[in-house]
Amino acid sequence: LLLRRLPIVVGAIAVCTILAVATALMIPKSYEASARLVVEAPQIPAEMVRTTAPTNAVEQLQIIEQEIMTRDTLIGLAKRHGIYDAYLNANDNAIVQDMRGRLRFQQLSLESSRDSGATVFSVSFRSKNPVQASDIVNAVVELVLDRNVRLRTERAADTQQFFNQEVERLGDDLAKLDKQILEFKNANKD
């Protein structure tokens, strides 16, 4: 019975294999480059410096993500890396919509870092060209790092200004107390 149906089974397997290979060859190639960013909590304890607008590291990275996903930044990235050179007629709205669909930020979970205060984010970009995909991801990571440095520098400058004001205020208070002590000593020399 099996020998009589063997040609049919072999034919069906051959047709399925040919269809699968043809489908695999016809599907357009797509590459995805990704990078991971580790975000750590600030090193200065919150008890030491109370900020007026506290943001943790995750919120800070989400703010940076929103800045990067703006229209101007996405169009700048696309033009700088020649993503749409073949589509000279592509309007800016189509470019922005396509870039937002291809660029992805994702927060990854860490099982072992619950109490370490670290969070991992992934940045990825899909493209038909592998070099282009990696160039875009590298550019986005560079933007994230640059903006993070800028935000941290601004926050450190604000903190330093606060400390300088506190040192000045406490120095004035100390000088007043020294003056009062000196006056008291002079008044009670006997």
Coordinates of N, CA, C and O in Angstrom, one line a residue:
L1 N 0.8 -1.2 0.0 CA 0.0 0.0 0.0 C 0.9 1.3 0.0 O 0.6 2.2 -0.7
L2 N 1.9 1.2 0.8 CA 2.8 2.4 0.9 C 3.6 2.6 -0.4 O 3.8 3.7 -0.8
L3 N 4.0 1.5 -1.0 CA 4.8 1.6 -2.2 C 4.0 2.1 -3.4 O 4.5 2.8 -4.3
R4 N 2.7 1.8 -3.4 CA 1.8 2.4 -4.4 C 1.6 3.9 -4.3 O 1.5 4.6 -5.3
R5 N 1.6 4.3 -3.0 CA 1.3 5.8 -2.8 C 2.7 6.6 -2.6 O 2.6 7.8 -2.5
L6 N 3.8 5.9 -2.7 CA 5.1 6.6 -2.5 C 5.3 7.7 -3.5 O 5.7 8.8 -3.1
P7 N 5.0 7.5 -4.8 CA 5.2 8.6 -5.7 C 4.3 9.8 -5.4 O 4.8 11.0 -5.6
I8 N 3.1 9.6 -4.9 CA 2.2 10.7 -4.5 C 2.8 11.5 -3.3 O 2.8 12.7 -3.3
V9 N 3.3 10.7 -2.3 CA 3.9 11.3 -1.1 C 5.1 12.1 -1.5 O 5.3 13.2 -1.0
V10 N 6.0 11.5 -2.3 CA 7.2 12.2 -2.7 C 6.9 13.4 -3.5 O 7.5 14.5 -3.3
G11 N 5.9 13.3 -4.4 CA 5.5 14.5 -5.2 C 5.0 15.6 -4.3 O 5.3 16.8 -4.5
A12 N 4.1 15.3 -3.3 CA 3.6 16.3 -2.4 C 4.7 16.9 -1.6 O 4.7 18.2 -1.4
I13 N 5.6 16.1 -1.1 CA 6.7 16.7 -0.3 C 7.6 17.6 -1.2 O 8.0 18.7 -0.8
A14 N 7.8 17.2 -2.5 CA 8.6 18.0 -3.4 C 7.9 19.3 -3.7 O 8.6 20.4 -3.7
V15 N 6.6 19.3 -4.0 CA 5.9 20.5 -4.3 C 5.9 21.4 -3.1 O 6.1 22.7 -3.2
C16 N 5.7 20.9 -1.9 CA 5.7 21.7 -0.7 C 7.1 22.4 -0.4 O 7.2 23.5 -0.1
T17 N 8.1 21.6 -0.7 CA 9.5 22.1 -0.5 C 9.8 23.2 -1.5 O 10.3 24.2 -1.1
I18 N 9.4 23.0 -2.7 CA 9.6 24.0 -3.8 C 8.8 25.3 -3.4 O 9.4 26.4 -3.6
L19 N 7.6 25.1 -3.0 CA 6.8 26.3 -2.6 C 7.4 27.0 -1.4 O 7.4 28.3 -1.4
A20 N 7.9 26.3 -0.4 CA 8.5 26.9 0.7 C 9.8 27.7 0.4 O 10.0 28.8 0.8
V21 N 10.6 27.1 -0.5 CA 11.9 27.7 -0.9 C 11.5 29.0 -1.7 O 12.2 30.0 -1.6
A22 N 10.6 28.9 -2.7 CA 10.2 30.0 -3.5 C 9.6 31.1 -2.6 O 10.0 32.3 -2.8
T23 N 8.8 30.8 -1.6 CA 8.3 31.8 -0.7 C 9.4 32.5 0.1 O 9.4 33.7 0.2
A24 N 10.3 31.7 0.6 CA 11.4 32.3 1.3 C 12.3 33.2 0.5 O 12.8 34.2 1.0
L25 N 12.5 32.9 -0.8 CA 13.3 33.7 -1.7 C 12.5 35.0 -2.1 O 13.2 36.0 -2.4
M26 N 11.2 34.9 -2.1 CA 10.4 36.1 -2.6 C 10.2 37.1 -1.5 O 9.9 38.2 -1.8
I27 N 10.2 36.7 -0.2 CA 10.0 37.6 0.9 C 11.1 38.6 0.9 O 12.3 38.2 0.9
P28 N 10.8 39.9 1.0 CA 11.9 40.9 1.1 C 12.7 40.7 2.4 O 12.2 40.4 3.4
K29 N 14.0 40.9 2.2 CA 14.9 40.8 3.4 C 14.7 42.0 4.3 O 14.5 43.1 3.8
S30 N 14.7 41.7 5.6 CA 14.6 42.8 6.6 C 15.6 42.5 7.7 O 15.7 41.4 8.2
Y31 N 16.3 43.5 8.1 CA 17.3 43.4 9.1 C 16.9 44.3 10.3 O 16.3 45.4 10.1
E32 N 17.2 43.9 11.5 CA 16.9 44.7 12.6 C 18.2 44.8 13.5 O 18.8 43.7 13.9
A33 N 18.6 46.0 13.7 CA 19.8 46.2 14.6 C 19.2 46.7 15.9 O 18.2 47.4 16.0
S34 N 19.8 46.3 17.0 CA 19.4 46.7 18.3 C 20.6 47.0 19.2 O 21.7 46.5 19.0
A35 N 20.3 47.8 20.2 CA 21.3 48.1 21.2 C 20.6 48.2 22.6 O 19.4 48.5 22.6
R36 N 21.3 47.9 23.6 CA 20.8 47.9 25.0 C 21.5 49.0 25.8 O 22.7 49.1 25.7
L37 N 20.6 49.7 26.5 CA 21.1 50.7 27.4 C 20.8 50.4 28.8 O 19.6 50.0 29.1
V38 N 21.8 50.5 29.7 CA 21.5 50.2 31.1 C 21.4 51.6 31.8 O 22.2 52.4 31.7
V39 N 20.2 51.8 32.5 CA 20.0 53.0 33.2 C 20.0 52.8 34.7 O 19.3 51.9 35.2
E40 N 20.9 53.5 35.3 CA 21.1 53.3 36.8 C 20.5 54.5 37.5 O 20.4 55.6 37.0
A41 N 20.0 54.2 38.7 CA 19.5 55.3 39.6 C 20.6 56.3 40.0 O 21.8 55.9 40.0
P42 N 20.2 57.5 40.3 CA 21.2 58.5 40.7 C 22.0 58.0 42.0 O 21.4 57.3 42.8
Q43 N 23.2 58.5 42.1 CA 24.1 58.1 43.2 C 23.9 58.9 44.5 O 24.3 58.5 45.5
I44 N 23.3 60.1 44.3 CA 23.1 61.0 45.5 C 21.8 60.6 46.1 O 20.8 60.5 45.5
P45 N 21.8 60.3 47.4 CA 20.6 59.9 48.1 C 19.5 61.0 48.1 O 19.8 62.1 48.1
A46 N 18.2 60.6 48.0 CA 17.2 61.5 47.9 C 17.0 62.3 49.2 O 16.6 63.5 49.1
E47 N 17.4 61.7 50.3 CA 17.3 62.5 51.6 C 18.3 63.7 51.6 O 18.0 64.6 52.3
M48 N 19.4 63.6 50.9 CA 20.4 64.6 50.9 C 19.9 65.9 50.1 O 20.0 67.0 50.6
V49 N 19.3 65.6 49.0 CA 18.9 66.7 48.1 C 17.5 66.4 47.7 O 17.2 65.4 46.9
R50 N 16.5 67.2 48.1 CA 15.2 67.0 47.6 C 15.0 68.0 46.4 O 15.1 69.2 46.6
T51 N 14.6 67.4 45.3 CA 14.4 68.2 44.1 C 13.0 68.7 44.1 O 12.1 68.0 44.6
T52 N 12.8 69.7 43.3 CA 11.4 70.3 43.2 C 10.6 69.5 42.2 O 9.4 69.4 42.3
A53 N 11.3 68.9 41.2 CA 10.6 68.1 40.2 C 11.4 66.7 40.1 O 12.2 66.6 39.1
P54 N 11.1 65.8 41.0 CA 11.9 64.6 40.9 C 11.5 63.7 39.7 O 10.4 63.5 39.4
T55 N 12.5 63.2 39.0 CA 12.3 62.2 38.0 C 13.3 61.1 38.2 O 14.5 61.4 38.4
N56 N 12.9 59.9 38.1 CA 13.8 58.8 38.2 C 14.4 58.5 36.8 O 14.1 59.1 35.8
A57 N 15.3 57.6 36.8 CA 16.1 57.3 35.6 C 15.2 56.8 34.4 O 15.4 57.1 33.3
V58 N 14.2 56.0 34.8 CA 13.3 55.5 33.7 C 12.5 56.6 33.1 O 12.3 56.7 31.9
E59 N 11.9 57.5 34.0 CA 11.2 58.6 33.5 C 12.1 59.5 32.6 O 11.6 60.0 31.6
Q60 N 13.3 59.7 33.0 CA 14.2 60.5 32.3 C 14.5 59.9 30.9 O 14.5 60.7 29.9
L61 N 14.6 58.6 30.8 CA 14.8 58.0 29.5 C 13.6 58.1 28.7 O 13.7 58.2 27.4
Q62 N 12.4 58.0 29.3 CA 11.2 58.1 28.5 C 11.0 59.5 28.0 O 10.5 59.7 26.8
I63 N 11.5 60.5 28.7 CA 11.5 61.9 28.2 C 12.4 62.0 27.0 O 12.1 62.6 26.0
I64 N 13.6 61.4 27.1 CA 14.5 61.4 26.0 C 14.0 60.7 24.8 O 14.1 61.2 23.7
E65 N 13.3 59.6 25.0 CA 12.6 58.9 23.9 C 11.6 59.8 23.2 O 11.6 59.8 22.0
Q66 N 10.8 60.5 24.0 CA 9.8 61.4 23.3 C 10.5 62.5 22.5 O 10.0 62.9 21.5
E67 N 11.6 63.0 23.0 CA 12.4 64.0 22.3 C 12.9 63.5 21.0 O 12.9 64.1 20.0
I68 N 13.4 62.2 21.0 CA 14.0 61.6 19.8 C 12.9 61.3 18.8 O 13.1 61.4 17.6
M69 N 11.7 60.9 19.3 CA 10.6 60.6 18.4 C 9.9 61.8 17.8 O 8.9 61.7 17.1
T70 N 10.4 63.0 18.0 CA 9.8 64.2 17.5 C 10.0 64.2 16.0 O 11.0 63.6 15.4
R71 N 9.2 64.9 15.3 CA 9.2 65.1 13.8 C 10.6 65.5 13.3 O 11.2 64.9 12.4
D72 N 11.1 66.6 13.9 CA 12.4 67.2 13.4 C 13.5 66.2 13.6 O 14.4 66.0 12.7
T73 N 13.6 65.5 14.7 CA 14.7 64.6 15.0 C 14.6 63.4 14.0 O 15.6 63.0 13.4
L74 N 13.4 62.8 13.8 CA 13.3 61.7 12.9 C 13.6 62.1 11.4 O 14.3 61.3 10.7
I75 N 13.1 63.2 11.0 CA 13.4 63.7 9.6 C 15.0 63.9 9.5 O 15.6 63.5 8.5
G76 N 15.6 64.5 10.5 CA 17.0 64.7 10.5 C 17.8 63.4 10.4 O 18.7 63.3 9.6
L77 N 17.4 62.4 11.2 CA 18.0 61.1 11.1 C 17.9 60.4 9.7 O 18.8 59.9 9.2
A78 N 16.6 60.5 9.2 CA 16.4 59.9 7.9 C 17.2 60.6 6.8 O 17.8 59.9 5.9
K79 N 17.3 61.9 6.8 CA 18.1 62.6 5.8 C 19.6 62.4 6.0 O 20.3 62.2 5.0
R80 N 20.0 62.4 7.2 CA 21.5 62.3 7.5 C 22.0 60.9 7.0 O 23.1 60.8 6.6
H81 N 21.1 59.9 7.2 CA 21.6 58.5 6.8 C 21.0 58.0 5.5 O 21.2 56.8 5.2
G82 N 20.4 58.9 4.8 CA 19.9 58.6 3.4 C 18.9 57.4 3.3 O 19.0 56.6 2.4
I83 N 18.0 57.3 4.3 CA 17.1 56.2 4.3 C 16.1 56.3 3.1 O 15.7 55.3 2.5
Y84 N 15.7 57.5 2.8 CA 14.7 57.7 1.8 C 15.2 58.3 0.5 O 14.4 59.0 -0.2
D85 N 16.5 58.1 0.2 CA 17.1 58.7 -1.0 C 16.4 58.1 -2.3 O 16.2 58.8 -3.3
A86 N 16.0 56.8 -2.2 CA 15.4 56.2 -3.4 C 13.9 56.8 -3.6 O 13.4 56.7 -4.7
Y87 N 13.4 57.3 -2.6 CA 12.0 57.9 -2.6 C 12.1 59.4 -2.5 O 11.8 60.0 -1.5
L88 N 12.5 60.1 -3.5 CA 12.7 61.5 -3.5 C 11.4 62.2 -3.3 O 11.4 63.4 -2.8
N89 N 10.3 61.6 -3.7 CA 9.0 62.3 -3.6 C 8.4 62.1 -2.2 O 7.3 62.5 -2.0
A90 N 9.0 61.3 -1.4 CA 8.4 61.0 -0.1 C 8.2 62.3 0.7 O 9.2 63.1 0.9
N91 N 7.0 62.5 1.2 CA 6.8 63.8 2.0 C 7.2 63.5 3.4 O 7.3 62.4 3.9
D92 N 7.3 64.6 4.2 CA 7.8 64.5 5.5 C 6.9 63.7 6.4 O 7.3 63.0 7.3
N93 N 5.6 63.8 6.2 CA 4.6 63.1 7.1 C 4.8 61.6 6.9 O 4.8 60.8 7.9
A94 N 5.0 61.1 5.7 CA 5.2 59.7 5.4 C 6.5 59.2 6.0 O 6.6 58.1 6.5
I95 N 7.5 60.1 5.9 CA 8.8 59.7 6.5 C 8.7 59.5 8.0 O 9.2 58.6 8.6
V96 N 8.1 60.5 8.7 CA 7.9 60.5 10.1 C 7.1 59.2 10.5 O 7.5 58.5 11.5
Q97 N 6.0 59.0 9.8 CA 5.2 57.8 10.2 C 6.0 56.5 10.0 O 5.9 55.6 10.8
D98 N 6.7 56.4 8.9 CA 7.5 55.2 8.6 C 8.6 55.0 9.7 O 8.8 53.9 10.2
M99 N 9.3 56.1 10.0 CA 10.4 56.0 11.0 C 9.9 55.6 12.3 O 10.5 54.8 13.1
R100 N 8.7 56.2 12.7 CA 8.1 55.8 14.0 C 7.7 54.3 14.1 O 7.8 53.7 15.1
G101 N 7.4 53.8 12.9 CA 7.0 52.3 12.8 C 8.2 51.4 12.9 O 8.2 50.3 13.3
R102 N 9.4 51.9 12.4 CA 10.6 51.1 12.3 C 11.5 51.3 13.5 O 12.3 50.4 13.8
L103 N 11.4 52.4 14.2 CA 12.3 52.6 15.4 C 11.5 52.3 16.6 O 10.4 52.7 16.8
R104 N 12.1 51.5 17.5 CA 11.4 51.0 18.7 C 12.2 51.1 19.9 O 13.4 50.7 19.9
F105 N 11.6 51.6 21.0 CA 12.2 51.7 22.3 C 11.4 50.7 23.1 O 10.2 50.7 23.1
Q106 N 12.1 49.9 23.9 CA 11.4 48.9 24.7 C 12.2 48.7 26.1 O 13.4 48.6 26.1
Q107 N 11.4 48.7 27.1 CA 12.0 48.5 28.5 C 12.0 47.0 28.7 O 11.0 46.3 28.6
L108 N 13.2 46.5 29.0 CA 13.4 45.1 29.3 C 13.4 44.8 30.8 O 13.8 45.7 31.6
S109 N 12.9 43.7 31.2 CA 12.9 43.4 32.6 C 14.2 42.6 33.0 O 14.7 41.8 32.3
L110 N 14.6 42.9 34.2 CA 15.8 42.3 34.8 C 15.3 41.5 36.1 O 14.8 42.2 37.0
E111 N 15.5 40.2 36.1 CA 15.0 39.5 37.3 C 15.9 39.7 38.5 O 15.4 39.8 39.6
S112 N 17.2 39.9 38.3 CA 18.1 39.9 39.4 C 18.4 41.4 39.9 O 19.0 41.5 40.9
S113 N 17.8 42.4 39.2 CA 18.2 43.7 39.6 C 17.0 44.5 40.3 O 16.9 45.7 40.2
R114 N 16.2 43.8 41.0 CA 15.0 44.4 41.6 C 15.5 45.5 42.6 O 14.9 46.5 42.7
D115 N 16.5 45.2 43.4 CA 17.0 46.1 44.4 C 18.2 46.9 44.0 O 18.7 47.7 44.7
S116 N 18.7 46.7 42.8 CA 19.9 47.4 42.3 C 19.6 48.8 41.7 O 20.4 49.6 41.6
G117 N 18.3 49.0 41.3 CA 17.9 50.3 40.8 C 18.3 50.4 39.3 O 18.3 51.5 38.8
A118 N 18.7 49.4 38.6 CA 19.1 49.5 37.2 C 17.9 49.0 36.4 O 17.2 48.1 36.7
T119 N 17.8 49.6 35.2 CA 16.8 49.2 34.2 C 17.5 49.1 32.9 O 18.4 49.9 32.6
V120 N 17.0 48.2 32.0 CA 17.6 48.0 30.7 C 16.6 48.4 29.7 O 15.4 48.0 29.7
F121 N 17.0 49.2 28.7 CA 16.2 49.6 27.6 C 16.8 49.1 26.3 O 18.0 49.0 26.2
S122 N 16.0 48.7 25.4 CA 16.5 48.3 24.1 C 16.0 49.3 23.0 O 14.9 49.7 23.0
V123 N 16.9 49.6 22.1 CA 16.6 50.5 21.0 C 16.8 49.7 19.7 O 17.9 49.1 19.6
S124 N 15.8 49.6 18.9 CA 16.0 48.8 17.7 C 15.4 49.5 16.4 O 14.5 50.4 16.6
F125 N 16.0 49.2 15.3 CA 15.5 49.8 14.0 C 15.5 48.7 12.9 O 16.5 47.9 12.8
R126 N 14.4 48.7 12.1 CA 14.3 47.7 11.0 C 14.6 48.4 9.7 O 14.2 49.5 9.5
S127 N 15.3 47.7 8.8 CA 15.7 48.2 7.5 C 16.0 47.1 6.5 O 16.3 46.0 7.0
K128 N 15.9 47.4 5.3 CA 16.3 46.4 4.3 C 17.8 46.3 4.1 O 18.3 45.4 3.5
N129 N 18.5 47.3 4.6 CA 20.0 47.4 4.6 C 20.5 47.2 6.0 O 20.3 48.0 6.8
P130 N 21.3 46.2 6.2 CA 21.9 45.9 7.5 C 22.8 47.0 8.1 O 22.8 47.4 9.2
V131 N 23.6 47.6 7.2 CA 24.5 48.7 7.6 C 23.7 49.9 8.0 O 24.0 50.6 9.0
Q132 N 22.6 50.2 7.2 CA 21.8 51.4 7.5 C 21.1 51.2 8.9 O 21.0 52.1 9.7
A133 N 20.6 49.9 9.1 CA 19.9 49.7 10.4 C 20.9 49.9 11.6 O 20.5 50.5 12.6
S134 N 22.1 49.4 11.5 CA 23.1 49.6 12.6 C 23.5 51.1 12.7 O 23.7 51.6 13.8
D135 N 23.6 51.8 11.6 CA 23.9 53.2 11.6 C 22.9 54.0 12.4 O 23.2 54.9 13.2
I136 N 21.6 53.7 12.1 CA 20.5 54.4 12.7 C 20.5 54.1 14.2 O 20.3 55.0 15.1
V137 N 20.6 52.9 14.6 CA 20.6 52.5 16.0 C 21.8 53.2 16.7 O 21.6 53.7 17.8
N138 N 23.0 53.2 16.1 CA 24.1 53.8 16.7 C 23.9 55.3 16.9 O 24.2 55.9 17.9
A139 N 23.2 56.0 15.9 CA 22.9 57.4 16.0 C 21.9 57.7 17.1 O 22.0 58.7 17.8
V140 N 20.9 56.8 17.2 CA 19.9 57.0 18.2 C 20.5 56.8 19.6 O 20.3 57.6 20.5
V141 N 21.4 55.8 19.8 CA 22.0 55.6 21.1 C 22.9 56.8 21.4 O 22.9 57.3 22.5
E142 N 23.6 57.4 20.4 CA 24.4 58.6 20.6 C 23.5 59.7 21.1 O 23.9 60.5 22.0
L143 N 22.4 59.9 20.4 CA 21.4 61.0 20.8 C 21.0 60.8 22.3 O 20.9 61.7 23.0
V144 N 20.6 59.5 22.6 CA 20.2 59.2 24.0 C 21.3 59.6 25.0 O 21.0 60.3 26.0
L145 N 22.5 59.2 24.7 CA 23.6 59.4 25.6 C 23.9 60.9 25.7 O 24.1 61.4 26.8
D146 N 23.9 61.6 24.6 CA 24.2 63.1 24.6 C 23.1 63.8 25.4 O 23.4 64.7 26.2
R147 N 21.8 63.5 25.2 CA 20.8 64.1 25.9 C 20.8 63.8 27.4 O 20.5 64.6 28.2
N148 N 21.1 62.5 27.7 CA 21.2 62.1 29.1 C 22.3 62.9 29.8 O 22.2 63.4 30.9
V149 N 23.5 63.1 29.1 CA 24.6 63.9 29.7 C 24.1 65.3 29.9 O 24.4 65.9 31.0
R150 N 23.4 65.8 28.9 CA 22.9 67.2 29.1 C 22.0 67.3 30.3 O 22.1 68.3 31.1
L151 N 21.0 66.4 30.4 CA 20.1 66.5 31.5 C 20.8 66.3 32.8 O 20.5 67.0 33.8
R152 N 21.7 65.4 32.9 CA 22.5 65.1 34.2 C 23.3 66.4 34.5 O 23.4 66.7 35.7
T153 N 23.9 67.0 33.5 CA 24.7 68.2 33.7 C 23.9 69.3 34.3 O 24.3 70.0 35.2
E154 N 22.7 69.5 33.7 CA 21.8 70.5 34.1 C 21.4 70.2 35.6 O 21.3 71.1 36.4
R155 N 21.0 69.0 35.9 CA 20.6 68.6 37.2 C 21.8 68.8 38.2 O 21.6 69.3 39.3
A156 N 23.0 68.4 37.8 CA 24.1 68.6 38.7 C 24.4 70.1 38.9 O 24.7 70.5 40.1
A157 N 24.2 70.9 37.9 CA 24.4 72.4 38.1 C 23.4 72.9 39.0 O 23.7 73.8 39.9
D158 N 22.1 72.5 38.9 CA 21.1 72.9 39.8 C 21.4 72.5 41.2 O 21.2 73.3 42.2
T159 N 21.9 71.3 41.4 CA 22.2 70.8 42.7 C 23.4 71.6 43.3 O 23.4 71.9 44.5
Q160 N 24.4 71.8 42.5 CA 25.5 72.6 43.0 C 25.1 74.0 43.3 O 25.5 74.6 44.4
Q161 N 24.2 74.6 42.6 CA 23.7 76.0 42.9 C 23.0 75.9 44.2 O 23.2 76.8 45.1
F162 N 22.2 74.9 44.4 CA 21.4 74.7 45.7 C 22.4 74.6 46.9 O 22.3 75.3 47.9
F163 N 23.5 73.8 46.7 CA 24.4 73.6 47.8 C 25.2 74.9 48.0 O 25.4 75.3 49.2
N164 N 25.5 75.7 47.0 CA 26.2 76.9 47.2 C 25.3 77.9 47.9 O 25.8 78.7 48.8
Q165 N 24.1 78.0 47.6 CA 23.1 78.8 48.3 C 23.0 78.4 49.8 O 23.0 79.3 50.7
E166 N 23.0 77.1 50.0 CA 22.9 76.6 51.4 C 24.1 77.0 52.2 O 24.1 77.4 53.4
V167 N 25.3 76.8 51.6 CA 26.6 77.1 52.2 C 26.6 78.6 52.6 O 27.0 79.0 53.7
E168 N 26.2 79.4 51.6 CA 26.2 80.9 51.9 C 25.2 81.2 53.0 O 25.5 82.0 53.9
R169 N 24.0 80.7 53.0 CA 23.0 80.9 54.0 C 23.5 80.5 55.4 O 23.4 81.2 56.4
L170 N 24.0 79.3 55.4 CA 24.5 78.7 56.7 C 25.7 79.5 57.2 O 25.9 79.7 58.4
G171 N 26.6 79.9 56.3 CA 27.7 80.8 56.6 C 27.2 82.1 57.3 O 27.8 82.6 58.2
D172 N 26.2 82.7 56.7 CA 25.7 83.9 57.2 C 25.1 83.7 58.6 O 25.3 84.5 59.5
D173 N 24.3 82.6 58.8 CA 23.8 82.2 60.1 C 24.9 82.0 61.1 O 24.8 82.5 62.3
L174 N 25.9 81.3 60.7 CA 27.1 81.1 61.6 C 27.7 82.4 62.0 O 28.1 82.6 63.1
A175 N 27.9 83.3 61.0 CA 28.5 84.6 61.3 C 27.7 85.4 62.3 O 28.2 86.0 63.2
K176 N 26.3 85.3 62.2 CA 25.4 86.0 63.1 C 25.6 85.4 64.5 O 25.6 86.2 65.5
L177 N 25.6 84.1 64.6 CA 25.8 83.4 65.9 C 27.1 83.8 66.5 O 27.2 84.0 67.7
D178 N 28.2 83.8 65.7 CA 29.5 84.2 66.2 C 29.5 85.6 66.8 O 30.0 85.9 67.8
K179 N 28.8 86.5 66.1 CA 28.7 87.9 66.5 C 27.9 88.0 67.8 O 28.3 88.7 68.7
Q180 N 26.8 87.2 67.9 CA 26.0 87.2 69.2 C 26.8 86.6 70.3 O 26.8 87.1 71.4
I181 N 27.6 85.6 70.1 CA 28.4 85.0 71.1 C 29.5 86.0 71.6 O 29.7 86.2 72.8
L182 N 30.1 86.7 70.6 CA 31.1 87.7 71.0 C 30.5 88.8 71.7 O 31.1 89.3 72.8
E183 N 29.3 89.3 71.4 CA 28.7 90.3 72.1 C 28.3 89.9 73.5 O 28.5 90.6 74.5
F184 N 27.9 88.6 73.6 CA 27.5 88.1 75.0 C 28.8 88.0 75.8 O 28.7 88.4 77.0
K185 N 29.9 87.5 75.3 CA 31.1 87.4 76.0 C 31.6 88.8 76.5 O 32.1 89.0 77.6
N186 N 31.5 89.8 75.6 CA 32.0 91.2 75.9 C 31.1 91.8 77.0 O 31.5 92.5 77.8
A187 N 29.8 91.5 76.9 CA 28.8 92.0 77.9 C 29.0 91.4 79.2 O 28.7 92.0 80.3
N188 N 29.5 90.2 79.3 CA 29.6 89.4 80.5 C 31.0 89.0 80.9 O 31.3 87.9 81.3
K189 N 32.0 90.0 80.7 CA 33.4 89.7 81.0 C 33.6 89.5 82.5 O 34.6 88.8 82.8
D190 N 32.9 90.0 83.3 CA 33.2 90.0 84.7 C 33.0 88.6 85.2 O 32.7 87.7 85.6

